[in-house]
Coordinates of C-alpha atoms in Angstrom, one line a residue:
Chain A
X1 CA 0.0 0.0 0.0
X2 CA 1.3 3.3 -0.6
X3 CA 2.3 5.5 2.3
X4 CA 0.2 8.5 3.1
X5 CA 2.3 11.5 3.7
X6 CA -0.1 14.3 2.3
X7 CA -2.1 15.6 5.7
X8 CA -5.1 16.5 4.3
X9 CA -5.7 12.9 3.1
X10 CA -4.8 11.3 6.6
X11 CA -7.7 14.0 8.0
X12 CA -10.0 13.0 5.3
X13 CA -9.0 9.0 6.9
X14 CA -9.8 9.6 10.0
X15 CA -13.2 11.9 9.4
X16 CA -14.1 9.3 7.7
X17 CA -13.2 6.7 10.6
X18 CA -15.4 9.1 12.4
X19 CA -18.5 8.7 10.5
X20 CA -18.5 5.5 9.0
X21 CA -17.2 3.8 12.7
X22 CA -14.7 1.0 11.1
X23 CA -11.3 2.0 10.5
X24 CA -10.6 2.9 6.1
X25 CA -7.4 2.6 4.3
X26 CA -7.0 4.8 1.8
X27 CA -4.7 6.7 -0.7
X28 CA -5.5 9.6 -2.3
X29 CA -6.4 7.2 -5.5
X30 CA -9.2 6.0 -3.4
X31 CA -12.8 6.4 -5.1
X32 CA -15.0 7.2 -2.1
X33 CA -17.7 5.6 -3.1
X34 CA -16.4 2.7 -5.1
X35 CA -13.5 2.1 -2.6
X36 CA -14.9 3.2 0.6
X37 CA -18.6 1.9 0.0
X38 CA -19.0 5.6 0.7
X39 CA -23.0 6.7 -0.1
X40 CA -23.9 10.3 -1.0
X41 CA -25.6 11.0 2.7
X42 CA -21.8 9.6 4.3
X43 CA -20.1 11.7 2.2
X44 CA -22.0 15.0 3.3
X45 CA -21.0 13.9 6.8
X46 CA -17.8 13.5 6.2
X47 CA -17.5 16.6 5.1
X48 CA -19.3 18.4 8.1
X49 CA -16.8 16.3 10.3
X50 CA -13.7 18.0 7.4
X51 CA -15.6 21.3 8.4
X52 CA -14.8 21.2 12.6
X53 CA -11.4 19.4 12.1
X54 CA -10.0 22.6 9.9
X55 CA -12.8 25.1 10.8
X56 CA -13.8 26.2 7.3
X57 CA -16.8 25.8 5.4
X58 CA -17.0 23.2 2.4
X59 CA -20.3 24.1 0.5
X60 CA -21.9 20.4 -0.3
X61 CA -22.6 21.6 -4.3
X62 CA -19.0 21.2 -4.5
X63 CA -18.7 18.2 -4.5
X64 CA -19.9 17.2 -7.5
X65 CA -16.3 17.8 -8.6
X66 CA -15.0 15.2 -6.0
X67 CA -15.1 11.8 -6.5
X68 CA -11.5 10.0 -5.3
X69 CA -10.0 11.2 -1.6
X70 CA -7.6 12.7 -3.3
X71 CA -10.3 15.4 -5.1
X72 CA -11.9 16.1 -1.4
X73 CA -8.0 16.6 -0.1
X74 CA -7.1 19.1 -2.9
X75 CA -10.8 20.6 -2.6
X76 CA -9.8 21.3 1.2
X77 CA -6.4 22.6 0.6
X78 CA -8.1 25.0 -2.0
X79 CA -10.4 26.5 0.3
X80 CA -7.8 26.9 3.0
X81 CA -5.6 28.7 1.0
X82 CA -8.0 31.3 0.2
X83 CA -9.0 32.3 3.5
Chain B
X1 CA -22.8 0.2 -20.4
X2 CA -26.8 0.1 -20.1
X3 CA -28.7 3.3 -18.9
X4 CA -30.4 1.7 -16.1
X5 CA -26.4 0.2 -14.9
X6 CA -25.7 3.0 -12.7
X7 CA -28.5 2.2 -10.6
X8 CA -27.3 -1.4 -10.1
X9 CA -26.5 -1.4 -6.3
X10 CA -29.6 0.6 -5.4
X11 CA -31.4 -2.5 -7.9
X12 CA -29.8 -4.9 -5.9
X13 CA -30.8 -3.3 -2.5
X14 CA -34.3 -3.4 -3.8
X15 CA -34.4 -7.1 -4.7
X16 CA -33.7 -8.2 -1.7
X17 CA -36.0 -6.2 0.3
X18 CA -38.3 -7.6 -2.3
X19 CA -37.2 -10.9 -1.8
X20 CA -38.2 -10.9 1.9
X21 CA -41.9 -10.8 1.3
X22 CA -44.5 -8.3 0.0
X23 CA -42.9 -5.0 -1.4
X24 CA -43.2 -2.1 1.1
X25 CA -42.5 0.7 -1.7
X26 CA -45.5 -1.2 -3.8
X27 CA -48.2 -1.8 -1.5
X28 CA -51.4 -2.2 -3.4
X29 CA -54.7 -1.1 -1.6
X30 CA -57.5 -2.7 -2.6
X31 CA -59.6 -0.1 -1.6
X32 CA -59.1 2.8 0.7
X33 CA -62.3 3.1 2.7
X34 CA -61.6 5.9 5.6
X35 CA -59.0 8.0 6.9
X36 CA -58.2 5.3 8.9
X37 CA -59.2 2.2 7.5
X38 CA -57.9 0.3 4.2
X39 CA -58.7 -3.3 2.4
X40 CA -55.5 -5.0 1.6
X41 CA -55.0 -8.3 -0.4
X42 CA -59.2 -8.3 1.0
X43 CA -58.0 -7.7 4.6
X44 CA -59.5 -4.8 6.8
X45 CA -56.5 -2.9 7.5
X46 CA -55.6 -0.2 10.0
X47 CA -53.8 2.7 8.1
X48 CA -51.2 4.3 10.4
X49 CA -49.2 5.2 8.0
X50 CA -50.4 7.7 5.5
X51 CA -49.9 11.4 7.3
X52 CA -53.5 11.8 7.5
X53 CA -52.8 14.1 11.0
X54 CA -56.4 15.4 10.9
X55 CA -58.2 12.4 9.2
X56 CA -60.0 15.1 6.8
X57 CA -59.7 13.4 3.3
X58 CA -63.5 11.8 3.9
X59 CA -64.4 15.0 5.9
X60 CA -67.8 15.2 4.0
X61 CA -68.2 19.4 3.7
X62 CA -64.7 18.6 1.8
X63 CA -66.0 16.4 -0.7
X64 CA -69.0 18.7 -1.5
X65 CA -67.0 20.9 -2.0
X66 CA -64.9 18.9 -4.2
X67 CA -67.8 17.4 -5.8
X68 CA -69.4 21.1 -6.7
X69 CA -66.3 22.1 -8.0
X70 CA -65.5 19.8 -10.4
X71 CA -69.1 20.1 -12.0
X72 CA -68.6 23.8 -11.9
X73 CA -65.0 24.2 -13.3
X74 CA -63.9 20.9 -14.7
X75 CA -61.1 18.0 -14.1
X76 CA -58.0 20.0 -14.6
X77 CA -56.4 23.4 -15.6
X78 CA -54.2 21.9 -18.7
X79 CA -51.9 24.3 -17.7
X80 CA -50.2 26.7 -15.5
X81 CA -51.0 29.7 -14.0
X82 CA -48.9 32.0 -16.1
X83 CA -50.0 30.9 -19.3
X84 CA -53.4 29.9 -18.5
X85 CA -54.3 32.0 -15.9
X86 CA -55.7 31.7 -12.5
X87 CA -59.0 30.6 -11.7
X88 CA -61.1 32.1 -8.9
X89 CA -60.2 28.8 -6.1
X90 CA -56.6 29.9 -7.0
X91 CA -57.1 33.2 -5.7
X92 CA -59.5 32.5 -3.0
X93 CA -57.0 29.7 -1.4
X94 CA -53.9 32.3 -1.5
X95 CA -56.3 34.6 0.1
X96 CA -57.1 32.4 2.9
X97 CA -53.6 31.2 3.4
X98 CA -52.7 35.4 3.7
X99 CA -55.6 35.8 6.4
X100 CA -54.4 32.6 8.4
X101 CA -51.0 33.6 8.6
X102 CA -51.7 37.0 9.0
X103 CA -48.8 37.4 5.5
X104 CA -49.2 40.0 3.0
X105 CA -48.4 37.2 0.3
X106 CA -48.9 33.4 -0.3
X107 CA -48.0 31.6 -3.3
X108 CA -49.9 28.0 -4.3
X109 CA -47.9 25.1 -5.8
X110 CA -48.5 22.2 -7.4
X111 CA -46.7 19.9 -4.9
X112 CA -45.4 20.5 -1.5
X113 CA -42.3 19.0 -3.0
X114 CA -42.4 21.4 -5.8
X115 CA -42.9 24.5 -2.9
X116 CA -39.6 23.4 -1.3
X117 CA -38.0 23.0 -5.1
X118 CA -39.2 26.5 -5.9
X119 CA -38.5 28.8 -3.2
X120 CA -35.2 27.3 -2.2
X121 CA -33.9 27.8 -5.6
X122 CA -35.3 31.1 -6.3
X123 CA -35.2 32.8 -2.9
X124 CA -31.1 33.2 -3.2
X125 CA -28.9 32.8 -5.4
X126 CA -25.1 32.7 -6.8
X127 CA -22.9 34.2 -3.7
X128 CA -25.7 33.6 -1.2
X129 CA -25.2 30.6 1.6
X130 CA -28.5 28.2 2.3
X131 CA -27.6 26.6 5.7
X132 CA -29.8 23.2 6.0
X133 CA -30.4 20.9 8.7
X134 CA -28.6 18.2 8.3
X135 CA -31.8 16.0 9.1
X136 CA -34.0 17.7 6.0
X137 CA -36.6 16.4 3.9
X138 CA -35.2 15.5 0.2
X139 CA -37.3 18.0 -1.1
X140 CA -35.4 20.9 0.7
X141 CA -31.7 19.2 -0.8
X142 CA -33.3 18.9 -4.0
X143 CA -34.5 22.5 -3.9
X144 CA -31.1 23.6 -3.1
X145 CA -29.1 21.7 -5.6
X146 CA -31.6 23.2 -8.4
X147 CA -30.4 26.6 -7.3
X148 CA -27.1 28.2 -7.3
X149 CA -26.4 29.0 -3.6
X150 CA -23.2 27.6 -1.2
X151 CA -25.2 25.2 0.9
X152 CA -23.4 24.0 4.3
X153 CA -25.2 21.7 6.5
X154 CA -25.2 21.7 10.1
X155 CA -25.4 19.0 13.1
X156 CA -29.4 17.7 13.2
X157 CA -31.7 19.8 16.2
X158 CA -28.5 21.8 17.2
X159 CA -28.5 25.8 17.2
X160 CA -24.6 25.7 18.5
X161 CA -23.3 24.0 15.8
X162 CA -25.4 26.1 13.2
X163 CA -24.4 29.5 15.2
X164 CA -20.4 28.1 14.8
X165 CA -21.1 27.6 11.0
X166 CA -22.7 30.9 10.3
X167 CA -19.6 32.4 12.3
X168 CA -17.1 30.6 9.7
X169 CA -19.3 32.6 7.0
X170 CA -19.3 36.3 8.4
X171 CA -17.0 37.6 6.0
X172 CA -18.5 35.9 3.3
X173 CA -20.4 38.1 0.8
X174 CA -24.4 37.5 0.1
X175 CA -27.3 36.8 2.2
X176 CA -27.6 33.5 4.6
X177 CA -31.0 31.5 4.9
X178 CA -31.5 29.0 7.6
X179 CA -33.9 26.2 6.4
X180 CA -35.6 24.0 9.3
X181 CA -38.2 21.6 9.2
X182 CA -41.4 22.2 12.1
X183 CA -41.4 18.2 12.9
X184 CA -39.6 16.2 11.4
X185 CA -41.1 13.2 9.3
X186 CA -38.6 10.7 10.6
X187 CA -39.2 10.1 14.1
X188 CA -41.6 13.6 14.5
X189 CA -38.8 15.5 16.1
X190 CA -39.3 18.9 16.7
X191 CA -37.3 21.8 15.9
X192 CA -35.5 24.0 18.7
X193 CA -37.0 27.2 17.2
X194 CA -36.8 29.6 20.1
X195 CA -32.8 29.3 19.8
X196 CA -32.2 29.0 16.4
X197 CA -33.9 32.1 16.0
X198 CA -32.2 33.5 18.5
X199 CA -28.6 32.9 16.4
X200 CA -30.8 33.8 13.3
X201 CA -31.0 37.5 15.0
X202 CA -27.5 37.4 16.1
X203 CA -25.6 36.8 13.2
X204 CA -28.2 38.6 11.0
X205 CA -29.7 35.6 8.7
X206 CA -33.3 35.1 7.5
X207 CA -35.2 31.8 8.2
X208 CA -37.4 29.9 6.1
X209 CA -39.5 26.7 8.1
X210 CA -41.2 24.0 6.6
X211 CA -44.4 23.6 8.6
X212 CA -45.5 20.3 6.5
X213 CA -46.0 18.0 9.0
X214 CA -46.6 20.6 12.2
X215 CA -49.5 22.4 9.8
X216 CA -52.5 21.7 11.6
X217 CA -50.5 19.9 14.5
X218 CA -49.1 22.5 16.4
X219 CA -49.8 26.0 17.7
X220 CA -53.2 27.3 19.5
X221 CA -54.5 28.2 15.7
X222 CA -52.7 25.3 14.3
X223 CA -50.2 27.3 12.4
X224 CA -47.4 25.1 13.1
X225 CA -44.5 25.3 15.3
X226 CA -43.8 29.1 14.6
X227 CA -46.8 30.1 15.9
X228 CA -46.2 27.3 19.1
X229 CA -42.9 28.1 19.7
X230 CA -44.4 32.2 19.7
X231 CA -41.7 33.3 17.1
X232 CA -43.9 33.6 14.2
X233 CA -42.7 37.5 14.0
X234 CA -39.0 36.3 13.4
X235 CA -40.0 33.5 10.8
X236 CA -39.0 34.9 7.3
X237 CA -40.7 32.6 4.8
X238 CA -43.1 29.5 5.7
X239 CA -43.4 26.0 3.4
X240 CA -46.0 23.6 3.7
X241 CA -48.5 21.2 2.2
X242 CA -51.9 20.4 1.7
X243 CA -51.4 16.8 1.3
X244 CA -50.8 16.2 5.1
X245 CA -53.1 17.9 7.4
X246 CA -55.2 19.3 4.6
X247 CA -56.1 15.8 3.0
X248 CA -55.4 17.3 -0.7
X249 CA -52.3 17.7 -2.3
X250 CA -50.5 21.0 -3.0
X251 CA -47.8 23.3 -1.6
X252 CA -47.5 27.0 -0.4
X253 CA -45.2 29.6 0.9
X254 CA -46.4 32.5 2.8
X255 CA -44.0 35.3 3.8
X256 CA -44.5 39.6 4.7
X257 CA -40.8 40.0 2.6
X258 CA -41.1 43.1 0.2
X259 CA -41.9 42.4 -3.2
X260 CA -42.6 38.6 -3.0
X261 CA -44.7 38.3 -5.6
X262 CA -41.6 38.5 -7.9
X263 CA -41.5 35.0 -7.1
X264 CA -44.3 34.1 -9.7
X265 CA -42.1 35.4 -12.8
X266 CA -38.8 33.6 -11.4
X267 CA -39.8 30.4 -9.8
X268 CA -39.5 27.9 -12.3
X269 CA -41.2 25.0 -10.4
X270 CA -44.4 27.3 -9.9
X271 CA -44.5 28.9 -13.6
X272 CA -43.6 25.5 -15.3
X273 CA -46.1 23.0 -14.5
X274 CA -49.8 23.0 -14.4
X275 CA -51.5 24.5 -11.5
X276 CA -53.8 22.1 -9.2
X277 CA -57.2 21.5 -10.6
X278 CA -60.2 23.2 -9.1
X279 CA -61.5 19.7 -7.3
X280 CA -58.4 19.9 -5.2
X281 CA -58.3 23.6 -4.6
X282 CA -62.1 23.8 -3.8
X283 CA -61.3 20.9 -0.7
X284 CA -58.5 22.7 0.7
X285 CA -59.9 25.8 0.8
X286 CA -62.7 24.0 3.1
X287 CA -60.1 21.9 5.3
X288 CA -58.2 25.3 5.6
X289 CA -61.2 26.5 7.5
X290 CA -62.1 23.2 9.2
X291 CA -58.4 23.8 10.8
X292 CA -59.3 26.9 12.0
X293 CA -62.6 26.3 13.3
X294 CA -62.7 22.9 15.1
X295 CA -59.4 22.7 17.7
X296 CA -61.1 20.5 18.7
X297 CA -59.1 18.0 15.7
X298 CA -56.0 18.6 17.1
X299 CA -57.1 18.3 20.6
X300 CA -58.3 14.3 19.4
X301 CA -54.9 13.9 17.6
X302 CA -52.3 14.8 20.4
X303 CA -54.7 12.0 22.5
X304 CA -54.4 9.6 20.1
X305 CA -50.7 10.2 19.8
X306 CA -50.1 10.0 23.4
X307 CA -52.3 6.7 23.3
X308 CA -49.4 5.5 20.8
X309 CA -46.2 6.8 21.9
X310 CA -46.9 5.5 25.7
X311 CA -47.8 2.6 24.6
X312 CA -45.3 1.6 22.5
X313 CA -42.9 3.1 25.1
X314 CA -44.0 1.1 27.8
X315 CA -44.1 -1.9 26.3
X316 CA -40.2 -1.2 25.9
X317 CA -40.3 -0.2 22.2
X318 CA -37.2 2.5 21.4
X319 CA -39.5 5.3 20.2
X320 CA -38.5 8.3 19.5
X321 CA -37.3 11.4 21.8
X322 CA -40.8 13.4 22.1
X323 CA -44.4 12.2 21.3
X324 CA -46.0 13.7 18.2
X325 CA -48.2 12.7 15.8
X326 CA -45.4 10.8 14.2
X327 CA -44.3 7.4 16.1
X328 CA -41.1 5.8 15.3
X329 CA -39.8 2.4 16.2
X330 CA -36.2 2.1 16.0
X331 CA -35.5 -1.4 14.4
X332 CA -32.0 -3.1 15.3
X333 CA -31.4 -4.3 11.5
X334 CA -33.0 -4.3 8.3
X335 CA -34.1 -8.1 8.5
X336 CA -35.9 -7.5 11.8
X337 CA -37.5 -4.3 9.8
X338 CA -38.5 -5.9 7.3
X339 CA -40.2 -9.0 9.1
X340 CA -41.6 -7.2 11.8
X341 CA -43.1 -4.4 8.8
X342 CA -44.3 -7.4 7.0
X343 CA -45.7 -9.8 9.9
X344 CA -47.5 -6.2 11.0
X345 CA -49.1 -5.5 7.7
X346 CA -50.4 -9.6 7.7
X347 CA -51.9 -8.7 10.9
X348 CA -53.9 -5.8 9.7
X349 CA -51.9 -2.6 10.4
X350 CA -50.5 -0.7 7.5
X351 CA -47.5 1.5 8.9
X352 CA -44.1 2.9 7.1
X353 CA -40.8 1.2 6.9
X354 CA -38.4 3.7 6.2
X355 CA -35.0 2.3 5.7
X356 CA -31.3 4.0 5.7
X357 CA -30.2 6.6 4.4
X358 CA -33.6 7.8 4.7
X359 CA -33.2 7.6 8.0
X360 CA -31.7 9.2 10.6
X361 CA -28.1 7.7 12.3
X362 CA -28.6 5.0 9.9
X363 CA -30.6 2.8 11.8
X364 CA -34.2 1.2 10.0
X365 CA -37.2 2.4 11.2
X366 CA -41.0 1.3 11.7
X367 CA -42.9 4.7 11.1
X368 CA -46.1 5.0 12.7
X369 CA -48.5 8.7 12.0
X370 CA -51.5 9.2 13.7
X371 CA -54.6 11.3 13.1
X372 CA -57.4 12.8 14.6
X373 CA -59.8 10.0 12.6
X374 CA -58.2 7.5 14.7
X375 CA -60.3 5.2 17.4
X376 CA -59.1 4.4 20.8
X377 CA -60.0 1.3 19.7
X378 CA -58.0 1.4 16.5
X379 CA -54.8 2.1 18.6
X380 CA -55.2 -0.2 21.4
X381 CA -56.0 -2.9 18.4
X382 CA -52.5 -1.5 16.8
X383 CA -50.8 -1.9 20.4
X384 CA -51.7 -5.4 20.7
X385 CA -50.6 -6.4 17.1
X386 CA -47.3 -4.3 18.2
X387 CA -47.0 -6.6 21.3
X388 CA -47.5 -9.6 19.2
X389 CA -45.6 -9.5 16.8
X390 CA -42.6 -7.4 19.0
X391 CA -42.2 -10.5 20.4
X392 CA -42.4 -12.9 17.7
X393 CA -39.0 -11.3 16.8
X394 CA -37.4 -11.0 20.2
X395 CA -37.7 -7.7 20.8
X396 CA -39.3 -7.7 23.8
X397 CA -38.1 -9.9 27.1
X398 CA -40.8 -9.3 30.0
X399 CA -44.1 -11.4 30.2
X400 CA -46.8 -10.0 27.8
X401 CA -48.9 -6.8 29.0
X402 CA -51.4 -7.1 26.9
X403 CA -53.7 -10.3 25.6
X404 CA -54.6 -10.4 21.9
X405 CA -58.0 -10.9 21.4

C-alpha cells in the first residue's frame, strides 16, 4: 500500500473513521464511493466532520467535482488557502 | 454500459427487500375506505401510516365541495398559471392562506415537493449561503441543488453547531438563509425554534421553516411550530402542504418579505407545471377553514398520539425522543424491519418502513403517523398487534402486557 504523507488525506481518513465507525485505508487514488462503499448522505457527513477538524466551510454543491480522496483533499487545501 | 447500470447497487438493494416478502414501496390497496381504514389483499387494515394528522380526506363538507367544483369548473387546468391563468379557487385559497397567517403574500404550488424545489432555488442565489439541517426532507436538498447558492449543513436539532457555521461565513459576501423543518417526518422530532432564531437575530440571517407535517399539528390556531414556539414575527418565509393535514395535495409559501410576488415570474417550479385542478383547490380551501374552526381536531390527535407513543414506550419499544403525531420504532437491522413491517401488515396494520439513508443515524425504522380519525379502539388494536408481533421477533423480554384478542 502506498504511504500517506499528504495531511489532508490522513484527515479525510480519520473523518471518515469518524463517521462510518470502522477504521478505512485509503490513498489519495481512493474512489469514495467505489472504494470506501461511501453513499452520498456519508459523504456529506464527512464533510461536516472536514468542516470542525480545519474550521472552514465546504459548501456540499462542491462536491460534485469530487469523486476519489484525493479530489476532497485538494478541494480542502483550496479552500484553506484562500482564506 | 446500459442506462439503467448505474443504478445497479440501489437494484440490488431493492431485490432483496423484495425478496423478503411483500414490497413495502408497492403496497397495493385494494380499496381505501376511511381515513383510517384500508382493504389490503381483501383484509380490513388499520392505516397508520399515511400522514392523515387530521383524518380530513373523507371529511364530508370537503368532498361537497370537491364534488361542486368539479361540476362547476372541470377536471383540470391543462396548464399553468402563467400561461393559462388563475382561476377564482386559486385566488380564494392564496387569500385564505394570507388571512391565516396574518402574511401579505402566499404563493400556491402544485406539490409540497415542488414549494420546497421553488422557493429554495429562487429565494437566493449565486454568492448567497442556504444553511440546511442536516436531518432535512429530500425536497429541501433537491431544492437547493436546483439553485445556485453555497449550501453548508449543520449537526441535526443543534443551534450551537449552526451558530459556529454561520460564524465561519461572516465575511462571506451574500445573504444567509437558515432552512428548518417544524417536525420532522422521521421520528416527528421537533425543531429548537426559540434558539435558532435566536442565532438567526445574532448573526443577521433570514429563516425559512417547513411547517409540513406541524401544519394543523401544532400552535393554538394550528399554524405550526412558529406560531407554538411564539416566534412567528422572526419567521421569514413559511413551506407547507396540503397533502398532510389538509387531506389534498399542493404546496405554499407564505412570507411579509417586500416584493414577494416577484416570485411568480422567477420560480420555475411554480410557472412550469400545471397549476392544481379546481377539485383539489375547492377541498383545501374547506379543510383550511375546518383547521381553524374545530381545535377541537387537534385536541383528538395529540390523545391519540399520546395513546401511541406510551404505549409503545411502555411496552419497551425504542420510540423516538418526544411524542408527536409521528411514532417511530427504532428497528436493530433491516431483517428484523422488514419481518416485523411485513408480519404487521399480515396482521392488519399498514405502517411505514423507512429504511437508511432515509433515516436518521442509519438505523431502519418502523414509522407509525397518527390522526385525529383514529379510534381508541383502532390504537389499542394497533398496540396489541405491536406486542404480538414485537415478540415474535425477540424484541421484547418481559411477560406480555397485553392479551390479543
Amino acid at each position: 500500500m502506498d504511504l500517506i504523507t499528504n495531511p489532508t488525506v490522513l484527515e479525510v481518513a480519520r473523518a471518515a473513521e469518524v463517521v462510518l465507525g470502522r477504521s478505512v485505508h485509503v490513498t489519495a487514488a481512493s474512489d469514495i464511493s467505489r472504494d470506501l462503499a461511501v453513499d452520498s448522505l456519508a459523504l456529506m457527513n464527512i464533510v461536516m466532520e472536514l468542516e470542525d477538524r480545519f474550521d472552514i466551510s465546504i459548501p456540499i454543491d462542491r462536491l460534485s467535482e469530487v469523486q476519489t480522496v484525493g479530489d476532497l483533499s485538494s478541494l480542502i487545501d483550496n479552500i484553506r488557502n484562500k482564506a | 454500459m446500459a442506462l439503467l447500470d448505474r443504478h445497479a447497487a440501489s437494484r440490488d438493494a431493492y431485490q432483496a427487500i423484495r425478496q423478503a416478502s411483500a414490497d413495502p414501496f408497492s403496497v397495493r390497496f385494494d380499496s381505501v375506505i376511511s381515513p383510517t381504514e384500508g382493504v389490503i389483499n381483501g383484509q380490513r387494515t388499520i392505516l397508520l401510516g399515511t400522514n392523515n394528522y387530521l383524518g380530513l380526506t373523507f371529511d364530508p363538507d370537503c368532498i361537497e365541495d370537491s364534488v361542486r367544483a368539479v361540476r362547476e369548473g372541470g377536471t383540470g387546468t391543462t396548464g399553468s398559471r402563467i400561461a393559462n391563468g388563475s382561476y377564482d379557487g386559486h385566488v380564494t385559497l392564496e387569500t385564505a392562506l394570507k388571512a391565516y397567517y396574518n402574511r401579505r403574500h402566499a404563493m400556491v404550488f402544485t406539490t409540497g415537493y415542488q414549494a420546497n424545489l421553488g422557493v429554495l432555488s429562487s429565494l437566493v442565489g449565486r454568492d448567497d449561503h442556504l444553511l440546511l439541517d442536516a436531518d432535512s426532507h429530500a425536497s429541501i436538498y433537491d431544492g437547493a441543488r436546483m439553485g445556485h447558492a453555497e449550501v453548508t449543513r449543520f449537526r441535526h436539532n443543534d443551534p450551537e453547531d449552526l451558530y459556529k457555521r454561520l460564524r465561519r461565513l461572516k465575511d462571506a459576501p451574500g445573504e444567509k438563509l437558515i432552512v428548518v423543518e417544524g417536525i420532522y417526518s422521521m421520528v416527528g422530532d421537533v425543531a429548537p425554534l426559540k434558539e435558532i432564531v435566536a442565532v438567526k437575530r445574532e448573526m443577521g440571517a433570514y429563516l425559512l421553516v417547513d411547517e409540513a407535517h406541524s401544519m394543523g399539528v401544532l400552535g393554538a390556531n394550528g399554524r405550526g411550530l412558529a406560531e407554538e414556539a411564539g416566534v412567528e414575527a422572526d419567521v421569514d418565509v413559511i413551506v407547507g402542504t396540503f397533502s398532510k393535514s389538509l387531506g389534498s395535495v399542493g404546496g405554499f409559501v407564505v412570507s411579509d418579505m417586500e416584493g414577494f410576488d416577484v416570485m411568480r415570474v422567477v420560480c420555475r417550479p411554480y410557472m412550469f407545471t400545471a397549476s392544481l385542478p379546481p377539485a383539489v383547490v375547492a377541498s383545501t380551501v374547506t379543510a383550511l377553514r375546518k383547521v381553524q374552526e374545530t381545535p377541537a381536531l387537534r385536541h383528538k390527535l395529540h390523545a391519540n398520539a399520546k395513546h401511541l407513543y406510551d404505549g409503545l414506550t411502555n411496552l419497551g419499544l425504542a420510540t423516538g425522543p418526544n411524542c408527536s403525531p409521528i411514532v417511530a420504532v427504532t428497528m436493530p437491522d433491516q431483517a428484523v424491519a422488514i419481518g416485523m413491517w411485513n408480519t404487521l401488515l399480515q396482521n392488519g396494520v399498514y405502517l411505514n418502513l423507512a429504511l437508511p439513508p432515509a433515516t436518521p443515524d442509519n438505523r431502519p425504522l418502523l414509522r407509525s403517523s397518527v390522526s385525529a380519525a383514529h379510534t381508541p379502539e383502532q390504537i389499542e388494536r394497533v398496540l396489541e398487534v405491536m406486542e404480538k408481533v414485537s415478540r415474535e421477533f425477540g424484541l421484547l423480554k418481559d411477560e406480555p402486557k397485553r392479551a390479543l384478542a
